[in-house]
Structures are given as structure tokens and as C-alpha cells.
């Protein structure tokens, strides 16, 4: 084992009860001698080196070297240097998850469109990124090893996500989203009768102090379950905008455990099913769509 010394700071309650709950911990270290991450983290966390190496591969270990941006480190033989700050965000349940696989919808020269399944993150968290679309594409797709995230989609939602293949495309496409030059439509199922079939409602309640506009059209009513099937046009892109606006209207989405007080076992019935824009790199009209899921009538109980 490489010699090392470090300052260990346990920064969460979970780490304080690590002996009783070895499945979760957070560790921060300041390195005072050159060493390897598995050695110093295993000593500090009481986890095995095998567990640490697995966590590194899945994106749970972070390095902040003086003068550089914080980044994940994955290679167990990466040489740590004096002054490095290294962090482990360990959650056994997160690391044990097997991610659902996304589907490629369209491959363009500078970007690609993906159908992200429900349960797959768009990008990773501090506790790992192996269950994310971005990491899947970086690892598995030969034409896009340096994928750039253009926008996000909630983990519980499914649907279309754009990934840029280079920085130029990422900047150009991000500008489209920011300037609202992309048409984004969603399919969703909300509790109760939002209106009559064909009714169009505009919710423009600001979110987090910022303008937010969601346009909802009632496509169908399933009376036996007292739910409304909706076509949703998102004109801005605030965090959880659709879910929050529908909850404010008194009609939260089926399966929304955060804003709808529903059961954990229910799937969130929200799908990003349509994107349209003028490509900023070619000037061509682009339209991408997927068929939204069928309404699982037998699965919804009011």
C-alpha cells in the first residue's frame, strides 16, 4: 500500500453511523502524500478496496486538484498528489442499480436524439453516473465519445433528449433552448378532469421567481379512472415545470410522488414525445417524435 496521510472529514450523519450502516457514507480527504485513491479511501471509509474501485468506475469519486475544476476519477491507479482534495459519495443502493437502456432515435452529424426510458437519469449525480444517458453514450456509442448535454429530462419521465457531439453543436443547440426556438411537446396523464376534450389551458405562474409558461390541451378523458390525457406544450424550461404547474392547477400527474402525493409504486405518466426546430448548424427543419406509451388503464387506481 502506498504511504499516505490525510485529513478526514465526515460530512454527513450517514457517515457518522458508518459502522451500523455500511451501505452509505460520504468522505472528504485532503491528501498530504502521493498515493492511490482506493488505498486512502478504503482506510478512511472502512469499505473494501473492491467496493471503492467499483464506486470509482461508476462515478462516485471526485477529485479537486488546486487550480483545476472538480472532476470524477475512475482509474484505480490514478496518482493522487499532495494538496489534492478527494471525495467519495457512496450509496450501495445507487451503485447496485442496473440502468434501463436508451434507444437512438436519430443520428445527425453534430448531435443525436435519444429516447430516454423512465428511471434513467439524463446526467449523473454526486453519487454516480452509471445510471445516466450521458455516461451510457460516452461508454457505448462509438460515434459520440464526448457527448455534451443540451437539456435535461426528469429521471421519472421518459422521452426525447438531445445530445451534442461537440462543443460547437452544444453551444448552438443550447442557444435554441434558451431562446425558445424549439417546440417541445409532452404526453401526460393528470388526475381529475382538467377540462372538456379540446379545451386549452395556459398556466403562466412564475416558478422560482422566473417566467414559466405551460400550455395544456385536453386530448381525452378516461371517466372510469377520472383522469385526463393531455398534450402539453412547454414554452419555458423551469425545473419540474410541467409537474409543478399541473399540481398548482389541482391536477397532478399520475405517478408524481413529489407534487402529487401518489404511491411510490406508480410510474410517472409523462413522456417528451415531440421536438421540432431549425438546425442552427445546417438551417434545415428538424422534427423528431416517438409514440407515447399507451395509457395503462388497469394500473391506475383513484
PDB file of N, CA, C and O in Angstrom, residues 63-71 78-86:
ATOM      1  N   UNK A  63     -12.306  14.378  -7.663  1.00  0.00           N
ATOM      2  CA  UNK A  63     -11.011  14.988  -7.373  1.00  0.00           C
ATOM      3  C   UNK A  63     -11.077  16.484  -7.620  1.00  0.00           C
ATOM      4  O   UNK A  63     -11.548  16.930  -8.672  1.00  0.00           O
ATOM      5  N   UNK A  64     -10.615  17.252  -6.639  1.00  0.00           N
ATOM      6  CA  UNK A  64     -10.422  18.699  -6.814  1.00  0.00           C
ATOM      7  C   UNK A  64      -8.946  18.991  -6.585  1.00  0.00           C
ATOM      8  O   UNK A  64      -8.477  19.010  -5.451  1.00  0.00           O
ATOM      9  N   UNK A  65      -8.237  19.169  -7.688  1.00  0.00           N
ATOM     10  CA  UNK A  65      -6.821  19.498  -7.612  1.00  0.00           C
ATOM     11  C   UNK A  65      -6.681  21.018  -7.634  1.00  0.00           C
ATOM     12  O   UNK A  65      -7.374  21.692  -8.412  1.00  0.00           O
ATOM     13  N   UNK A  66      -5.834  21.593  -6.792  1.00  0.00           N
ATOM     14  CA  UNK A  66      -5.692  23.052  -6.770  1.00  0.00           C
ATOM     15  C   UNK A  66      -5.467  23.635  -8.165  1.00  0.00           C
ATOM     16  O   UNK A  66      -4.634  23.145  -8.930  1.00  0.00           O
ATOM     17  N   UNK A  67      -6.277  24.644  -8.496  1.00  0.00           N
ATOM     18  CA  UNK A  67      -6.144  25.303  -9.792  1.00  0.00           C
ATOM     19  C   UNK A  67      -6.891  24.645 -10.923  1.00  0.00           C
ATOM     20  O   UNK A  67      -6.841  25.112 -12.067  1.00  0.00           O
ATOM     21  N   UNK A  68      -7.631  23.544 -10.642  1.00  0.00           N
ATOM     22  CA  UNK A  68      -8.382  22.852 -11.686  1.00  0.00           C
ATOM     23  C   UNK A  68      -9.835  22.678 -11.254  1.00  0.00           C
ATOM     24  O   UNK A  68     -10.177  22.804 -10.082  1.00  0.00           O
ATOM     25  N   UNK A  69     -10.665  22.343 -12.212  1.00  0.00           N
ATOM     26  CA  UNK A  69     -12.079  22.097 -11.950  1.00  0.00           C
ATOM     27  C   UNK A  69     -12.268  20.712 -11.342  1.00  0.00           C
ATOM     28  O   UNK A  69     -11.581  19.757 -11.715  1.00  0.00           O
ATOM     29  N   UNK A  70     -13.214  20.586 -10.427  1.00  0.00           N
ATOM     30  CA  UNK A  70     -13.501  19.273  -9.837  1.00  0.00           C
ATOM     31  C   UNK A  70     -14.005  18.315 -10.902  1.00  0.00           C
ATOM     32  O   UNK A  70     -14.797  18.685 -11.774  1.00  0.00           O
ATOM     33  N   UNK A  71     -13.557  17.073 -10.847  1.00  0.00           N
ATOM     34  CA  UNK A  71     -13.950  16.073 -11.835  1.00  0.00           C
ATOM     35  C   UNK A  71     -13.971  14.683 -11.209  1.00  0.00           C
ATOM     36  O   UNK A  71     -13.364  14.442 -10.163  1.00  0.00           O
ATOM     37  N   UNK A  78      -4.846   5.959 -10.647  1.00  0.00           N
ATOM     38  CA  UNK A  78      -4.623   7.390 -10.801  1.00  0.00           C
ATOM     39  C   UNK A  78      -3.818   7.906  -9.615  1.00  0.00           C
ATOM     40  O   UNK A  78      -4.175   7.664  -8.461  1.00  0.00           O
ATOM     41  N   UNK A  79      -2.723   8.603  -9.894  1.00  0.00           N
ATOM     42  CA  UNK A  79      -1.830   9.053  -8.835  1.00  0.00           C
ATOM     43  C   UNK A  79      -2.334  10.348  -8.198  1.00  0.00           C
ATOM     44  O   UNK A  79      -2.438  11.382  -8.845  1.00  0.00           O
ATOM     45  N   UNK A  80      -2.679  10.251  -6.915  1.00  0.00           N
ATOM     46  CA  UNK A  80      -3.051  11.445  -6.165  1.00  0.00           C
ATOM     47  C   UNK A  80      -1.798  12.172  -5.707  1.00  0.00           C
ATOM     48  O   UNK A  80      -0.776  11.550  -5.404  1.00  0.00           O
ATOM     49  N   UNK A  81      -1.888  13.489  -5.617  1.00  0.00           N
ATOM     50  CA  UNK A  81      -0.742  14.304  -5.248  1.00  0.00           C
ATOM     51  C   UNK A  81      -1.029  15.101  -3.980  1.00  0.00           C
ATOM     52  O   UNK A  81      -2.184  15.325  -3.614  1.00  0.00           O
ATOM     53  N   UNK A  82       0.020  15.530  -3.344  1.00  0.00           N
ATOM     54  CA  UNK A  82      -0.110  16.350  -2.151  1.00  0.00           C
ATOM     55  C   UNK A  82      -0.947  17.601  -2.461  1.00  0.00           C
ATOM     56  O   UNK A  82      -0.710  18.280  -3.460  1.00  0.00           O
ATOM     57  N   UNK A  83      -1.935  17.860  -1.614  1.00  0.00           N
ATOM     58  CA  UNK A  83      -2.805  19.014  -1.815  1.00  0.00           C
ATOM     59  C   UNK A  83      -4.103  18.692  -2.523  1.00  0.00           C
ATOM     60  O   UNK A  83      -5.024  19.520  -2.539  1.00  0.00           O
ATOM     61  N   UNK A  84      -4.203  17.504  -3.104  1.00  0.00           N
ATOM     62  CA  UNK A  84      -5.455  17.106  -3.755  1.00  0.00           C
ATOM     63  C   UNK A  84      -6.565  16.955  -2.720  1.00  0.00           C
ATOM     64  O   UNK A  84      -6.323  16.483  -1.598  1.00  0.00           O
ATOM     65  N   UNK A  85      -7.758  17.329  -3.091  1.00  0.00           N
ATOM     66  CA  UNK A  85      -8.953  17.064  -2.284  1.00  0.00           C
ATOM     67  C   UNK A  85      -9.761  15.988  -2.986  1.00  0.00           C
ATOM     68  O   UNK A  85     -10.149  16.141  -4.151  1.00  0.00           O
ATOM     69  N   UNK A  86     -10.010  14.889  -2.322  1.00  0.00           N
ATOM     70  CA  UNK A  86     -10.727  13.764  -2.911  1.00  0.00           C
ATOM     71  C   UNK A  86     -11.982  13.479  -2.092  1.00  0.00           C
ATOM     72  O   UNK A  86     -11.958  13.549  -0.855  1.00  0.00           O
TER      73      UNK A  86
END
